Short mmCIF file of C-alpha atoms in Angstrom, two decimals:
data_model
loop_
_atom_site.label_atom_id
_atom_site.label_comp_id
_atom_site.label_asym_id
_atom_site.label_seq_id
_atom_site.Cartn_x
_atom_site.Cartn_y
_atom_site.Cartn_z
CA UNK A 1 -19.31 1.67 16.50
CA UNK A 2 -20.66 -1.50 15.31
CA UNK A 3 -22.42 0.35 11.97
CA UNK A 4 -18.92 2.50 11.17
CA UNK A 5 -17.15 -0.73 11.43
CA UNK A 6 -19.42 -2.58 9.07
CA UNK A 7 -18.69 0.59 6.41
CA UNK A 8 -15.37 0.11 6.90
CA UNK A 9 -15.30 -3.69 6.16
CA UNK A 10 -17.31 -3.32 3.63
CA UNK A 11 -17.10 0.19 1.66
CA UNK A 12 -14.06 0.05 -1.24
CA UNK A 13 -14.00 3.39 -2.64
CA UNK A 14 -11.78 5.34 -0.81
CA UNK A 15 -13.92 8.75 -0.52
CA UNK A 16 -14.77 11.77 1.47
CA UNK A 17 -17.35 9.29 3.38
CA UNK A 18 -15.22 6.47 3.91
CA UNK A 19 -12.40 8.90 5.30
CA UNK A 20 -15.26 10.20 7.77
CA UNK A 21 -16.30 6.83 8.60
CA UNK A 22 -12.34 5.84 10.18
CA UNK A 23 -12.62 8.74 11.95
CA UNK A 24 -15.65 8.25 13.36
CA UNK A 25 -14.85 5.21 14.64
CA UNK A 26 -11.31 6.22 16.18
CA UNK A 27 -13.33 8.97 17.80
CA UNK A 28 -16.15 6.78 19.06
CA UNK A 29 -13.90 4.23 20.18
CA UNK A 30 -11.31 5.94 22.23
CA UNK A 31 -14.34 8.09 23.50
CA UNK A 32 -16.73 4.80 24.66
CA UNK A 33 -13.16 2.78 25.88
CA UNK A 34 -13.44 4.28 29.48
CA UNK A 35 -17.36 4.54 30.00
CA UNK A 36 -17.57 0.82 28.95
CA UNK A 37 -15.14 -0.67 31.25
CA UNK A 38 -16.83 1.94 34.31
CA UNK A 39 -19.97 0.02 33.20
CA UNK A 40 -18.60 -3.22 32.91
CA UNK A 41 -16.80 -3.77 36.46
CA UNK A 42 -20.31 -2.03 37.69
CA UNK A 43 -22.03 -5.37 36.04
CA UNK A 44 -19.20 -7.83 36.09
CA UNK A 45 -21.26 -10.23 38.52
CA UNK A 46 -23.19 -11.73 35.64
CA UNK A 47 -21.28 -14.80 33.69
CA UNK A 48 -22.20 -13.51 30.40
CA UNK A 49 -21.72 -9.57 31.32
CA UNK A 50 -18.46 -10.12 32.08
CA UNK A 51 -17.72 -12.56 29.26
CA UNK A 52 -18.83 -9.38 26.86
CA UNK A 53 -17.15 -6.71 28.87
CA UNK A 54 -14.24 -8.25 28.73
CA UNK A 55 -14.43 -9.13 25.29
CA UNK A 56 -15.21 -5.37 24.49
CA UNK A 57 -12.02 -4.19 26.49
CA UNK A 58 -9.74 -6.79 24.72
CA UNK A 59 -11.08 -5.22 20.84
CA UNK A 60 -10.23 -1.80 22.50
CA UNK A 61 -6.98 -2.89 23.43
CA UNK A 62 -6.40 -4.21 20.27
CA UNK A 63 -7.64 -1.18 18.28
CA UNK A 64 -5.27 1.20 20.82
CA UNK A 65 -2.58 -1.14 19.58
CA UNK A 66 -3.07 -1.00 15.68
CA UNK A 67 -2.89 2.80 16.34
CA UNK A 68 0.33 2.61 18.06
CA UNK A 69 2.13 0.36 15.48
CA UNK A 70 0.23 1.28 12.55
CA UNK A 71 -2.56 -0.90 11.05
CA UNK A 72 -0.09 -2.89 8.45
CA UNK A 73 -0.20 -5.97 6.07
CA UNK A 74 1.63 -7.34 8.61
CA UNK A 75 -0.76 -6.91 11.04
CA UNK A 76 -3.39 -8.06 9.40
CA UNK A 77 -4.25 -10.94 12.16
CA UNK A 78 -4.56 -8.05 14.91
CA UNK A 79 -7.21 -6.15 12.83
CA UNK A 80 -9.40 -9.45 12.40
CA UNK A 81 -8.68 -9.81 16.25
CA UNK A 82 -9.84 -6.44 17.05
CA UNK A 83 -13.28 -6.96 15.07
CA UNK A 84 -14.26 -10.48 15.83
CA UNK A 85 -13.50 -9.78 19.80
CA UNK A 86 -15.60 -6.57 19.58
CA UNK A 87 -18.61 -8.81 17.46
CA UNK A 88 -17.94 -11.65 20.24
CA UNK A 89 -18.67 -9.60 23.03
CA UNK A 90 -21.69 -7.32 21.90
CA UNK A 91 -23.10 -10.75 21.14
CA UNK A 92 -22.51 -12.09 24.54
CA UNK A 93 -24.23 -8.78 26.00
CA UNK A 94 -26.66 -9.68 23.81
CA UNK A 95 -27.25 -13.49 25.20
CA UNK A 96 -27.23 -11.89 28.64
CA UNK A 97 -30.41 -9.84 28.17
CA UNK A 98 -33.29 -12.63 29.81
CA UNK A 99 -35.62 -13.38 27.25
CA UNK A 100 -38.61 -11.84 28.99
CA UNK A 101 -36.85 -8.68 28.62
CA UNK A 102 -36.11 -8.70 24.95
CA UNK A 103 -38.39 -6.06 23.55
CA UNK A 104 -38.35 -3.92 20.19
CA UNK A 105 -34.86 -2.31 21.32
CA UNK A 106 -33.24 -5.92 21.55
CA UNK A 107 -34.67 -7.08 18.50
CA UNK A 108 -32.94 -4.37 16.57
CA UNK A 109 -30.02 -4.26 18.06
CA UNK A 110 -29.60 -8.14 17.31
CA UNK A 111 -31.02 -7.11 14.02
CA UNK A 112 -28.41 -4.48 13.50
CA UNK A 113 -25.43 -6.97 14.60
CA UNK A 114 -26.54 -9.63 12.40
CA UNK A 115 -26.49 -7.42 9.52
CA UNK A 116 -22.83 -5.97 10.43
CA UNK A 117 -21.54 -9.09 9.68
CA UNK A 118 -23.53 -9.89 6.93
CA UNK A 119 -23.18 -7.08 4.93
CA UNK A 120 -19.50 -6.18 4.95
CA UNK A 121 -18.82 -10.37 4.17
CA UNK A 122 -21.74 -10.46 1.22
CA UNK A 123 -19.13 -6.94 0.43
CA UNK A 124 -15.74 -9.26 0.56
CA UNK A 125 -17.39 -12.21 -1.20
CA UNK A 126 -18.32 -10.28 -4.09
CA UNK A 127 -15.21 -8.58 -4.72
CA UNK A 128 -13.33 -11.61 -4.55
CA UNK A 129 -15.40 -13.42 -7.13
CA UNK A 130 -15.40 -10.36 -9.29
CA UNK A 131 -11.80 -8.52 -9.72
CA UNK A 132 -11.22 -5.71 -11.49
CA UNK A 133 -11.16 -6.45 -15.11
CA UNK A 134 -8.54 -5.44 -17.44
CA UNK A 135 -8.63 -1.61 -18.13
CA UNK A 136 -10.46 -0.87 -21.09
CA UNK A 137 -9.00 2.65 -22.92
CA UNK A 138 -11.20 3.51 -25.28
CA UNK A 139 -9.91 6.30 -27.43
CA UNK A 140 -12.68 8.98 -28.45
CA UNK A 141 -13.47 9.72 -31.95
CA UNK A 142 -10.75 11.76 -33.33
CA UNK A 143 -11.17 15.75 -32.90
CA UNK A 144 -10.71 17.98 -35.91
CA UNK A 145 -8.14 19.78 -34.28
CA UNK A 146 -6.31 20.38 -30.64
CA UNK A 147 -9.23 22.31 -29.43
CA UNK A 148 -11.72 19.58 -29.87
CA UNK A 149 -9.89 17.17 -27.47
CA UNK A 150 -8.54 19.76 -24.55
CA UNK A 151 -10.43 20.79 -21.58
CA UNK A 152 -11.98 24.12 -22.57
CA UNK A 153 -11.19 24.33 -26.07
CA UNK A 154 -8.90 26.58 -27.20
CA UNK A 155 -8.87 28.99 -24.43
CA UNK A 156 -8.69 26.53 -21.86
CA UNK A 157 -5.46 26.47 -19.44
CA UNK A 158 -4.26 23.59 -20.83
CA UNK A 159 -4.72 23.84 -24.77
CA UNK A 160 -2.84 22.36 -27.11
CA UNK A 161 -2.37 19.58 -24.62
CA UNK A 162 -5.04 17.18 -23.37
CA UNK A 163 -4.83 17.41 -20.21
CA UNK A 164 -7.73 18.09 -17.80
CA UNK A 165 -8.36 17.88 -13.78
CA UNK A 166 -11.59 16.27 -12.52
CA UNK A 167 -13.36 19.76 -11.42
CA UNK A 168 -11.64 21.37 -14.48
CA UNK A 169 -9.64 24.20 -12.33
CA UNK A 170 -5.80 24.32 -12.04
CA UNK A 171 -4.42 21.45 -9.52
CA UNK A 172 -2.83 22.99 -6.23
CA UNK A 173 0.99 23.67 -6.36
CA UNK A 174 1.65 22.06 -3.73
CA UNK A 175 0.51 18.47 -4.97
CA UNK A 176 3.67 17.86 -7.53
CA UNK A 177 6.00 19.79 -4.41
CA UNK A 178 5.30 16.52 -2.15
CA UNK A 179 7.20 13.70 -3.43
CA UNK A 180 10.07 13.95 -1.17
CA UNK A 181 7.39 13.33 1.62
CA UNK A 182 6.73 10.00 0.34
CA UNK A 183 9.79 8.77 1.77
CA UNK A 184 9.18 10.47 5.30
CA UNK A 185 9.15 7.44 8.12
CA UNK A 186 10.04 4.62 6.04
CA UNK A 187 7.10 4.42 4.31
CA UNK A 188 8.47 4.32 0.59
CA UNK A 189 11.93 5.60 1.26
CA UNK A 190 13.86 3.33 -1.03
CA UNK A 191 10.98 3.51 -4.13
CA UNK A 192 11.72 7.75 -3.56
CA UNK A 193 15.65 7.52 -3.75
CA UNK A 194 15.30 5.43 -6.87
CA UNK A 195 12.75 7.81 -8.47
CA UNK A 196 15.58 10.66 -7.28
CA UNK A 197 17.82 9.15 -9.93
CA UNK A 198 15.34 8.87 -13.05
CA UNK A 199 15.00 10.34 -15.91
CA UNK A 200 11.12 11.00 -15.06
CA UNK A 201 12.61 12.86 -11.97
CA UNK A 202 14.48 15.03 -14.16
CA UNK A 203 12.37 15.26 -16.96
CA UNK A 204 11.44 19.07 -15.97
CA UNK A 205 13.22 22.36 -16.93
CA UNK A 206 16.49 21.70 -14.22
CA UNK A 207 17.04 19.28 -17.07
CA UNK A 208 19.35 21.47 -19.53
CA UNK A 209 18.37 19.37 -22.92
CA UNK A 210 15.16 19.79 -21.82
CA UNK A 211 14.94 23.75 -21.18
CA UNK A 212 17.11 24.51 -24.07
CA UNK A 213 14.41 22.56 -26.56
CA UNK A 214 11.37 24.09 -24.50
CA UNK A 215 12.95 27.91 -25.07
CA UNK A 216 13.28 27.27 -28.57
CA UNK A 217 9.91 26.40 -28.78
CA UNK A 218 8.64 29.11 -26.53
CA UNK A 219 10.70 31.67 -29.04
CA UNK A 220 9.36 29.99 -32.37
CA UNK A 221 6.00 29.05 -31.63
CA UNK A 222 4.48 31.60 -28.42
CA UNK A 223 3.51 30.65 -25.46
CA UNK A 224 0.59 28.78 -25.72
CA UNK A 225 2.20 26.11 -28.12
CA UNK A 226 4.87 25.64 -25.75
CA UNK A 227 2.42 24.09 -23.16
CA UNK A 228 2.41 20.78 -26.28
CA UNK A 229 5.94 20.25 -24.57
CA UNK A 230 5.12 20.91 -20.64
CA UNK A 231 1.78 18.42 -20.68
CA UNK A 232 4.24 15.50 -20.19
CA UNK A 233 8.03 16.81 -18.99
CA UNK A 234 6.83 19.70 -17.14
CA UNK A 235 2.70 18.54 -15.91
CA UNK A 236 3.38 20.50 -12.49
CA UNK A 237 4.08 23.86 -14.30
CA UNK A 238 1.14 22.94 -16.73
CA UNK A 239 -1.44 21.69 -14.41
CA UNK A 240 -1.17 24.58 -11.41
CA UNK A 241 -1.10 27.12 -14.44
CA UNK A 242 2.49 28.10 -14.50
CA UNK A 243 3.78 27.05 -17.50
CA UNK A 244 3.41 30.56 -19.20
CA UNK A 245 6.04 32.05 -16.72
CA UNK A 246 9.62 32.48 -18.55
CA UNK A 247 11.76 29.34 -19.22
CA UNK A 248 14.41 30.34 -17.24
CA UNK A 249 12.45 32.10 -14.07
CA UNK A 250 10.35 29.05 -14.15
CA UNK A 251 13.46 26.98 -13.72
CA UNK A 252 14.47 28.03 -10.51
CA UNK A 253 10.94 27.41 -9.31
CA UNK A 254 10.48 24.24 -7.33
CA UNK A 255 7.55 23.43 -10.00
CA UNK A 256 9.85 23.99 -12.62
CA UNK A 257 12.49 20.97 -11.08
CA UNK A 258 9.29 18.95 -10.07
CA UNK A 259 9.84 16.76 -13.11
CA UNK A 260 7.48 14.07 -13.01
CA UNK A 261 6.69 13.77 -9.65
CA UNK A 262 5.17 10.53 -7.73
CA UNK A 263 2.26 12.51 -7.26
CA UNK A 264 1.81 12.79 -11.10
CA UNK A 265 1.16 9.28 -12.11
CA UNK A 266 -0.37 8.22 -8.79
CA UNK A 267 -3.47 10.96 -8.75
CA UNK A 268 -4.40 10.11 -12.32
CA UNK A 269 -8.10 9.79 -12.24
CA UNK A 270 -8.79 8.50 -15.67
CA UNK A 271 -6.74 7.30 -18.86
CA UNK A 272 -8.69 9.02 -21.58
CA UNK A 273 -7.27 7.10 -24.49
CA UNK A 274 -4.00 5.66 -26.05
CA UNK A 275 -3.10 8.77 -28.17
CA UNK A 276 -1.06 10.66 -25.87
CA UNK A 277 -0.57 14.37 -26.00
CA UNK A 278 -0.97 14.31 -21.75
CA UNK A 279 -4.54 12.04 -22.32
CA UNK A 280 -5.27 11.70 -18.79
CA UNK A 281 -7.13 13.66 -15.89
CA UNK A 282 -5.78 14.23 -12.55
CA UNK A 283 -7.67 14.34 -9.48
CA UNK A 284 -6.53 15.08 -6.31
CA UNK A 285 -7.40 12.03 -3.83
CA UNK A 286 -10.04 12.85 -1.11
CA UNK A 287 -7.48 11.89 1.90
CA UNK A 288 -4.72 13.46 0.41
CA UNK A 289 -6.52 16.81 0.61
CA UNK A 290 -5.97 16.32 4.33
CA UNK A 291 -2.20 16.57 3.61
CA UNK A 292 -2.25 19.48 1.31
CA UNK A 293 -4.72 21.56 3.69
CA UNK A 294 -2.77 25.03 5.28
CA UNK A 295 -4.48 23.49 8.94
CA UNK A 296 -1.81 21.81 10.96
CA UNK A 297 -4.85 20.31 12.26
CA UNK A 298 -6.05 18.80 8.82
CA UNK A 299 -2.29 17.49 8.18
CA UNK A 300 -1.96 15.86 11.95
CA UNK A 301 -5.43 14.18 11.04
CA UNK A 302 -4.32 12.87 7.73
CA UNK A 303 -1.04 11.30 9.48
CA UNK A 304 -3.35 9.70 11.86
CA UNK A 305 -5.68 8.15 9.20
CA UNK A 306 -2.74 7.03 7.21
CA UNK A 307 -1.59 5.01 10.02
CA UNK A 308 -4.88 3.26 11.59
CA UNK A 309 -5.87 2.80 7.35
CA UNK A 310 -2.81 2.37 5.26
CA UNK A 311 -5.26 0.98 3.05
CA UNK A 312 -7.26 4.26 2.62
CA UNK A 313 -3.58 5.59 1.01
CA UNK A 314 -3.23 2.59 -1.21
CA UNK A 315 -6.59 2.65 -2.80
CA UNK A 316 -6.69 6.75 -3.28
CA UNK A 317 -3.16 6.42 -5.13
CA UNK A 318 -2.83 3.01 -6.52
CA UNK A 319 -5.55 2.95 -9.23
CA UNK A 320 -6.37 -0.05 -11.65
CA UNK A 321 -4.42 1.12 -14.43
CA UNK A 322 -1.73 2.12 -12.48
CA UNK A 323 0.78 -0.22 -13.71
CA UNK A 324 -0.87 -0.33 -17.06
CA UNK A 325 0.80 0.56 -20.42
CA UNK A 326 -2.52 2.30 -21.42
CA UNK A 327 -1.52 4.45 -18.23
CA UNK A 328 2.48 4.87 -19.87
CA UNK A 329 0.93 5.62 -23.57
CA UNK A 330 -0.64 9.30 -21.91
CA UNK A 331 2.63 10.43 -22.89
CA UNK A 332 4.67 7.76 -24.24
CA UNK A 333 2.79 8.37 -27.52
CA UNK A 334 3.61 11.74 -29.26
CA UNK A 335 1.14 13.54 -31.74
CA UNK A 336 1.88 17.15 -32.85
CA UNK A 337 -0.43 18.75 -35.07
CA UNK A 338 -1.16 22.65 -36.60
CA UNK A 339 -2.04 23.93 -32.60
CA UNK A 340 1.79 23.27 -32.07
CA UNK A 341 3.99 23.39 -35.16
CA UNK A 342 1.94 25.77 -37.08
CA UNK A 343 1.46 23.14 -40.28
CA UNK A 344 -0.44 19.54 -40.22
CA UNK A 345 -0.86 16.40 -37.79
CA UNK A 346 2.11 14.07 -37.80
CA UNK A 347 3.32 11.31 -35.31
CA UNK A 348 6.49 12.20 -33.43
CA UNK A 349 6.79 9.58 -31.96
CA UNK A 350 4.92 6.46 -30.34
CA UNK A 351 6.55 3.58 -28.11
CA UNK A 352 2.78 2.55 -27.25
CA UNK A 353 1.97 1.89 -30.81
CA UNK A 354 5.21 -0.22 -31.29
CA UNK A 355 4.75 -2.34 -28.03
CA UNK A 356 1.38 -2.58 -29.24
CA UNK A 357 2.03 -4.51 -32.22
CA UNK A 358 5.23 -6.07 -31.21
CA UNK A 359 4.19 -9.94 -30.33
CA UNK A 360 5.26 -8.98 -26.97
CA UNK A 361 2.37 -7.22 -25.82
CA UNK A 362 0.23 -10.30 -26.99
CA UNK A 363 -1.95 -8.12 -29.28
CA UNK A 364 0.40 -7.94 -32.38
CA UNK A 365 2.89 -10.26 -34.00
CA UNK A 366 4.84 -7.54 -35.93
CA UNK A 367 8.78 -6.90 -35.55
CA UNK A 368 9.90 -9.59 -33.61
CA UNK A 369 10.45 -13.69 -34.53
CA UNK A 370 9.54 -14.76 -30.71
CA UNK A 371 6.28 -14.92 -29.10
CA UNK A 372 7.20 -15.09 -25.86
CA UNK A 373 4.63 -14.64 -22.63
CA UNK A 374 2.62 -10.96 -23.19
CA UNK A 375 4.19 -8.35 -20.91
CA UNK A 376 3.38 -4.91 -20.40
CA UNK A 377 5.42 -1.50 -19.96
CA UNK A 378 6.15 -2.02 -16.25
CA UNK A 379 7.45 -5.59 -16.70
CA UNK A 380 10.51 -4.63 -18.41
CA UNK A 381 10.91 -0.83 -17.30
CA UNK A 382 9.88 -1.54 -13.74
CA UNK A 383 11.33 -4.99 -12.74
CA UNK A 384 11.47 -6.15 -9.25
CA UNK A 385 14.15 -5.79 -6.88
CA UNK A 386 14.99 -6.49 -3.61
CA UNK A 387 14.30 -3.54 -1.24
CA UNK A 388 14.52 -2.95 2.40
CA UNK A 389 11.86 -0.58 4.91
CA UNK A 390 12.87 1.32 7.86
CA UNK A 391 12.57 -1.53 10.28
CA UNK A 392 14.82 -3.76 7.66
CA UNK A 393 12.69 -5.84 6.77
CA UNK A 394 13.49 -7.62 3.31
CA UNK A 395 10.88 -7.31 0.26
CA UNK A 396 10.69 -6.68 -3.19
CA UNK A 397 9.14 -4.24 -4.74
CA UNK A 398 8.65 -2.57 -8.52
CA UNK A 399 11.95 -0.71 -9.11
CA UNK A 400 11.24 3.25 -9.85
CA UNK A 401 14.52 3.56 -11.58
CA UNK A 402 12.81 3.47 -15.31
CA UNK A 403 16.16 2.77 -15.97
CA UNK A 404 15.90 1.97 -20.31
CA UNK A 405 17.92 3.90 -22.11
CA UNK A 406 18.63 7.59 -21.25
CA UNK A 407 22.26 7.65 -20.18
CA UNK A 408 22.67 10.98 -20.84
CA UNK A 409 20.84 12.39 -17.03
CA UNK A 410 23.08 10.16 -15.14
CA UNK A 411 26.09 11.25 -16.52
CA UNK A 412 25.35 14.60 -16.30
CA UNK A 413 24.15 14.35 -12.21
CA UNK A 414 27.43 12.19 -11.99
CA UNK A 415 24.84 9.66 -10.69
CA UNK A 416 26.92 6.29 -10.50
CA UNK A 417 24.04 4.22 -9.90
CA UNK A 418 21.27 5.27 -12.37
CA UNK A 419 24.07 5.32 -14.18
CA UNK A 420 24.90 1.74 -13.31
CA UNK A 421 21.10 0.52 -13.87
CA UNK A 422 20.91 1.87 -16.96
CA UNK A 423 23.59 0.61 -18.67
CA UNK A 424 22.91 -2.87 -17.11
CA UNK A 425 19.47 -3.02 -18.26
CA UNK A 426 21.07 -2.24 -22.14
CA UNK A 427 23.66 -5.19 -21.30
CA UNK A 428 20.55 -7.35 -20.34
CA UNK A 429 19.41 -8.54 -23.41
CA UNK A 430 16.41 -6.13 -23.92
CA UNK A 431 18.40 -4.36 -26.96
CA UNK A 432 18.65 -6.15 -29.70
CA UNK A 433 20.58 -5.08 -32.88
CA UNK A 434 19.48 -7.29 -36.61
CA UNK A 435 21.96 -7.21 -39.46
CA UNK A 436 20.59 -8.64 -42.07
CA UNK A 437 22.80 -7.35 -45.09
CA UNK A 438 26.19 -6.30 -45.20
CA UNK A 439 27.97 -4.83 -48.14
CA UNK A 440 31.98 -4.06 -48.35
CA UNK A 441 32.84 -1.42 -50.70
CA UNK A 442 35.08 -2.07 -53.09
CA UNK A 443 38.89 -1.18 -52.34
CA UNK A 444 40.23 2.26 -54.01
CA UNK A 445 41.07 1.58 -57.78
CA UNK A 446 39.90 -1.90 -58.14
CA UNK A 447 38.14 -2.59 -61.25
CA UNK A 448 34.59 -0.91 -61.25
CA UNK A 449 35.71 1.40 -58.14
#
C-alpha cells in the first residue's frame, strides 16, 4: 500500500503502469480495510497501537469516501487527508515496536516509509520548479514529394496525407464514435453541447458543402488523392481506414458524420511540424483503451479509475500542446502538391502562417499597426465563458463553440445559437475591414467618361 501510494504521488506519466498502480492500491486497500481493523481492536490495549489503528481506519474511511464522491479538484483536501492519516498511523505502529525488538524487518520498513515520503515530494518539488516549457514544433526537412513525409510512403493507408498513429496500424473505429460519451454524468456536458454546434462537429461528409467538394475530388483525382481532403474534415474515416468507401455510403456511416470529434484533437500524441497536411500522430491513451475494450469488465474498470483518478483522464487527454496553435496549424495550414492535384506544390491556404507573422502572435510585426499582448489560436477562437456542471456549480471554462466565421453550418442546422455566437464574435471587433483608397467613377457623359 504504502509503495503504490508513493508511485502514485509521485509518477506523472499517465501509462499502462501508473493505471496498474491505482488499481493496485484500490484492490489492496479495500482488501487489507477489514483484516486491519480485526487486528487492531485485537491490539487496541497499547497507547500507540491504537493511536495507529485508528489512524489507519480513518485513511480507509477516507479513501472509501473519495470513491464514493469521486476523487475531484474539489476534493483535493480529502485526498491529502487520506495519505497523511495513513503515513501518521504506520508511523505510530512504527514508534510502538520497543526498541529491543527493532531488528532488520523494522529497519526497512522505517526505511521504506521514510522513502515514501521522500520520494514522491523530491517528485512534486521538481515539477514545480521545472514546468513544461513552451512546445517546440520543429518542422522536418522538406520531403521531395507526399511520399517522403507520410507514414509508409506511398502505399501507406494514409498517403497523400501526413498522418500517422503511434504503432503505425489503423486507429479503432470506435475511438472518433465516443464523443457523445464525454458528456455522460456531468462530466463535460456543456463543453459537448457546444462542440454539437461547431463547425469542427460538422466538418465531416453529413456536411453537404463538404461531400459535394470531396465527390468531385474522388471523381477527378481517384481515390487515393481524395484521402488529401479526409486527413483533416473527415480523420475518423481516414485514420480507421475507411475513407476509400463511396462518398455517399460513407455518409450514412457514423464515421462518416464523426466530423472532428473530441477524441481527435485530445489523443494527438505528437505535433510533427507547422506545415499541415494532417502533421500530427494519434495515439490512443493507455486508460482509454479500458473504455474502448469489447469486456464489460474492462469498461466498468475504466469508470472506476476515472472516478478515484480524474487526474489519470486529464493527463492521457490534455497534452502540452493541447491548446497550442502549433497543435491548430496540423490542419489549419493547407499544402497541396502533384500527390493530390496531379501538377506542382502550391499553398492553399495557411491561417498559421498569417497569425504567425501578424504582431499578434508576438513573433511577427507584419499586417497589423498594434502590438498588443501575444495571443495564441485558442485565445480568440476559444474564449472563456461561464459554464455550469451537473451539480450546478458555476465555472468557466474554454468555450468549444470555435465560433469565427462559418455562418453557413448554423444556418443550415437552423442552429440559433452557433448561429448567435458566431455572428457575435464577427460583431466583436475581431474583423476588421481597411480602406485605404477610394475612387468614384466618373458620372455617364461627363468630360473624359
Amino acid at each position: 500500500m504504502v509503495a503504490s501510494g508513493a508511485w502514485l504521488a509521485a509518477a506523472d506519466r499517465p501509462d499502462g503502469l501508473l493505471i496498474a498502480g491505482v488499481g493496485l492500491h484500490l484492490v489492496l486497500g479495500l482488501a487489507l480495510l477489514v483484516p486491519c481493523a480485526v487486528w487492531w481492536w485485537r491490539r487496541r490495549g497499547r497507547p500507540l497501537v491504537r493511536l495507529g489503528g485508528a489512524l489507519l481506519l480513518a485513511s480507509g474511511a477516507a479513501g472509501c469516501l473519495l470513491l464514493a464522491l469521486g476523487n475531484r479538484d474539489a476534493l483535493r483536501p480529502l485526498l491529502w487527508t487520506h495519505a497523511v492519516l495513513a503515513l501518521a498511523g504506520l508511523a505510530s505502529l512504527l514508534a510502538a515496536v520497543a526498541p529491543a525488538r527493532r531488528g532488520p524487518l523494522w529497519w526497512a520498513a522505517a526505511g521504506g516509509l521514510l522513502l515514501a515520503v521522500l520520494a514522491p515530494g523530491m517528485a512534486l518539488a521538481w515539477r514545480s520548479w521545472n514546468p513544461p516549457g513552451a512546445l517546440a514544433a520543429a518542422n522536418p526537412a522538406p520531403s521531395r514529394d507526399a511520399a517522403g513525409a507520410a507514414m509508409g510512403g506511398a502505399a501507406g493507408p494514409f498517403y497523400p496525407t501526413r498522418a500517422s498513429t503511434r504503432d503505425g496500424n489503423p486507429a479503432a473505429a470506435r475511438l472518433f464514435l465516443a464523443a457523445q460519451s464525454c458528456g455522460r454524468s456531468g462530466c463535460h456536458a456543456d463543453l459537448t453541447r457546444q462542440w454539437d454546434g461547431s463547425a469542427h462537429r460538422f466538418s465531416g461528409l453529413d456536411n453537404p458543402w463538404y461531400r459535394a467538394t470531396f465527390a468531385q475530388m474522388r471523381q477527378a483525382r481517384g481515390v487515393t488523392a481524395s484521402r488529401w481532403c479526409a486527413g483533416c474534415h473527415a480523420p475518423a474515416t481516414l485514420l480507421s481506414g475507411a475513407a476509400d468507401g463511396a462518398p455517399d455510403g460513407l455518409a450514412a456511416t457514423p464515421l462518416g458524420r464523426a466530423g472532428v470529434s473530441c477524441t481527435v484533437c485530445h489523443a494527438i500524441s505528437r505535433v510533427k511540424g507547422t506545415t499541415g497536411q494532417a502533421a500530427y500522430e494519434l495515439d490512443t491513451p493507455a486508460l482509454y483503451r479500458l473504455a474502448l475494450s469489447d469486456s464489460a469488465l474492462a469498461r466498468d474498470l475504466y469508470e472506476v479509475l476515472l472516478r478515484i483518478d480524474p487526474a489519470l483522464h486529464r493527463r492521457s487527454f490534455s497534452r502540452p500542446f493541447t491548446a497550442s496553435a502549433e497543435l491548430c496549424s496540423t490542419c489549419h495550414s493547407v499544402r497541396m502538391d502533384k500527390a493530390a492535384n496531379g501538377y506542382h506544390w502550391f499553398r492553399v491556404a495557411d491561417d498559421y502562417r498569417d497569425w504567425q507573422v501578424s504582431s499578434v502572435s508576438g513573433q511577427g510585426y507584419l499586417l497589423v499597426t498594434a502590438f498588443p499582448p501575444p495571443r495564441s489560436c485558442t485565445d480568440c477562437h476559444m474564449p472563456e465563458v461561464r459554464s455550469a456542471d451537473a451539480g450546478g456549480r458555476q465555472g468557466r471554462i474554454h468555450s468549444h463553440r470555435f465560433a469565427s466565421a462559418n455562418t453557413a453550418v448554423p444556418a443550415w442546422r437552423g442552429d440559433a445559437e452557433q448561429q448567435a455566437a458566431v455572428t457575435s464574435s464577427l460583431r466583436s471587433g475581431a474583423v476588421t475591414v481597411d480602406i485605404f483608397s477610394m475612387l468614384e467613377p466618373p458620372a455617364a457623359g461627363a468630360a473624359g467618361g
